[in-house]
Coordinates of C-alpha atoms in Angstrom, one line a residue:
X1 CA 0.0 0.0 0.0
X2 CA 0.8 3.7 -0.4
X3 CA 0.9 6.4 2.1
X4 CA 1.2 10.1 1.4
X5 CA 2.0 12.4 4.2
X6 CA 1.5 16.1 3.8
X7 CA 3.5 18.0 6.3
X8 CA 2.6 21.6 6.6
X9 CA 4.8 22.6 10.0
X10 CA 8.2 22.6 11.2
X11 CA 6.7 22.0 14.9
X12 CA 9.0 19.3 16.4
X13 CA 6.6 16.9 17.7
X14 CA 4.8 17.0 14.3
X15 CA 8.0 16.7 12.4
X16 CA 8.9 13.6 14.8
X17 CA 5.1 12.0 14.2
X18 CA 5.8 12.2 10.4
X19 CA 9.1 10.5 10.7
X20 CA 8.1 7.7 13.1
X21 CA 5.1 7.2 10.8
X22 CA 7.5 6.9 7.9
X23 CA 9.6 4.5 9.7
X24 CA 6.8 2.2 10.7
X25 CA 4.9 2.3 7.2
X26 CA 8.1 1.4 5.4
X27 CA 8.9 -1.4 8.0
X28 CA 5.8 -3.0 6.9
X29 CA 6.7 -2.9 3.2
X30 CA 4.6 0.2 2.5
X31 CA 5.7 2.9 0.3
X32 CA 5.5 6.6 1.8
X33 CA 5.9 9.5 0.1
X34 CA 6.0 12.8 2.3
X35 CA 5.2 16.3 0.6
X36 CA 6.6 19.0 2.9
X37 CA 4.9 22.2 2.1
X38 CA 4.8 25.7 3.7
X39 CA 6.6 25.8 7.0
X40 CA 7.3 21.9 6.7
X41 CA 10.1 22.6 4.1
X42 CA 11.9 24.3 6.6
X43 CA 12.1 21.0 8.8
X44 CA 14.3 19.7 5.7
X45 CA 16.7 22.5 5.4
X46 CA 20.5 21.5 5.4
X47 CA 20.3 23.7 8.8
X48 CA 16.7 22.7 9.7
X49 CA 14.4 25.2 11.4
X50 CA 12.5 23.5 13.9
X51 CA 10.1 25.3 16.2
X52 CA 9.6 24.3 19.9
X53 CA 6.4 25.5 21.2
X54 CA 4.3 22.6 22.3
X55 CA 4.9 20.8 25.7
X56 CA 5.6 17.7 23.9
X57 CA 8.0 19.5 21.4
X58 CA 9.9 20.8 24.7
X59 CA 9.9 17.4 26.0
X60 CA 11.4 15.8 22.7
X61 CA 13.8 18.6 22.9
X62 CA 15.0 17.9 26.2
X63 CA 15.3 14.1 25.5
X64 CA 17.9 15.1 22.8
X65 CA 16.4 12.7 20.6
X66 CA 17.3 12.6 16.9
X67 CA 14.1 13.0 15.1
X68 CA 15.8 12.4 11.7
X69 CA 17.0 8.8 12.7
X70 CA 13.4 7.8 11.8
X71 CA 13.3 9.6 8.2
X72 CA 17.0 8.1 7.6
X73 CA 15.9 4.6 8.6
X74 CA 12.8 4.7 6.0
X75 CA 15.3 6.0 3.3
X76 CA 17.3 3.2 3.9
X77 CA 14.4 0.9 2.7
X78 CA 14.2 2.4 -0.5
X79 CA 10.5 3.0 -0.1
X80 CA 10.5 6.7 1.4
X81 CA 10.6 9.7 -1.0
X82 CA 10.5 13.1 0.4
X83 CA 9.4 16.0 -1.8
X84 CA 9.7 19.7 -0.8
X85 CA 6.7 21.8 -2.2
X86 CA 7.8 23.9 -5.2
X87 CA 5.5 26.8 -4.4
X88 CA 6.9 27.0 -0.8
X89 CA 10.2 26.8 -2.2
X90 CA 9.7 29.6 -4.5
X91 CA 8.2 32.1 -2.2
X92 CA 11.0 31.2 0.5
X93 CA 13.9 31.4 -2.2
X94 CA 14.7 28.0 -1.5
X95 CA 16.3 25.8 -4.2
X96 CA 17.6 22.0 -4.1
X97 CA 21.0 22.7 -2.7
X98 CA 19.2 24.5 0.4
X99 CA 17.6 21.2 1.3
X100 CA 19.3 18.2 3.2
X101 CA 20.2 15.0 1.5
X102 CA 16.9 13.5 2.6
X103 CA 14.8 15.5 0.1
X104 CA 14.6 13.8 -3.4
X105 CA 13.2 16.5 -5.2
X106 CA 11.1 19.8 -5.4
X107 CA 7.7 19.2 -6.8
X108 CA 4.3 20.7 -7.2
X109 CA 1.2 19.3 -5.5
X110 CA 0.0 17.6 -9.0
X111 CA 3.3 15.5 -8.9
X112 CA 2.6 14.4 -5.1
X113 CA -0.9 13.6 -5.8
X114 CA -0.2 11.3 -9.0
X115 CA 2.7 9.7 -6.8
X116 CA 0.4 8.5 -4.2
X117 CA -2.5 8.2 -6.3
X118 CA -5.0 5.3 -4.8
X119 CA -3.0 5.4 -1.3
X120 CA -4.0 6.8 2.0
X121 CA -3.3 10.1 2.8
X122 CA -2.3 11.7 6.3
X123 CA -2.3 15.4 6.7
X124 CA 0.1 17.0 9.5
X125 CA -0.4 20.8 10.3

């Protein structure tokens, strides 16, 4: 099965949630496609901009957990793709070299929709 995750925030607990879901779904032999849009693209910069405002985000930060370990584990499976939104990238003046190596490409919402067609969608804002 395919899962699409739309990540529209760079809040630490929500980015961690997307990473955990990616690791779990790919471990179960599913394909996962993440579409980082709006503030979500900031989580995948070479120097990520992560917000820590919620109580759960503060707890995660205090634990010093590397939330990107989940994404890296899922990427190693070969069943995770991470796309940065072309519109968000354009308005924030971000090109491919500003993103970490976790990001596969910069695409529009139509390309993401075609990639996950028939799959389940999760939206994290």
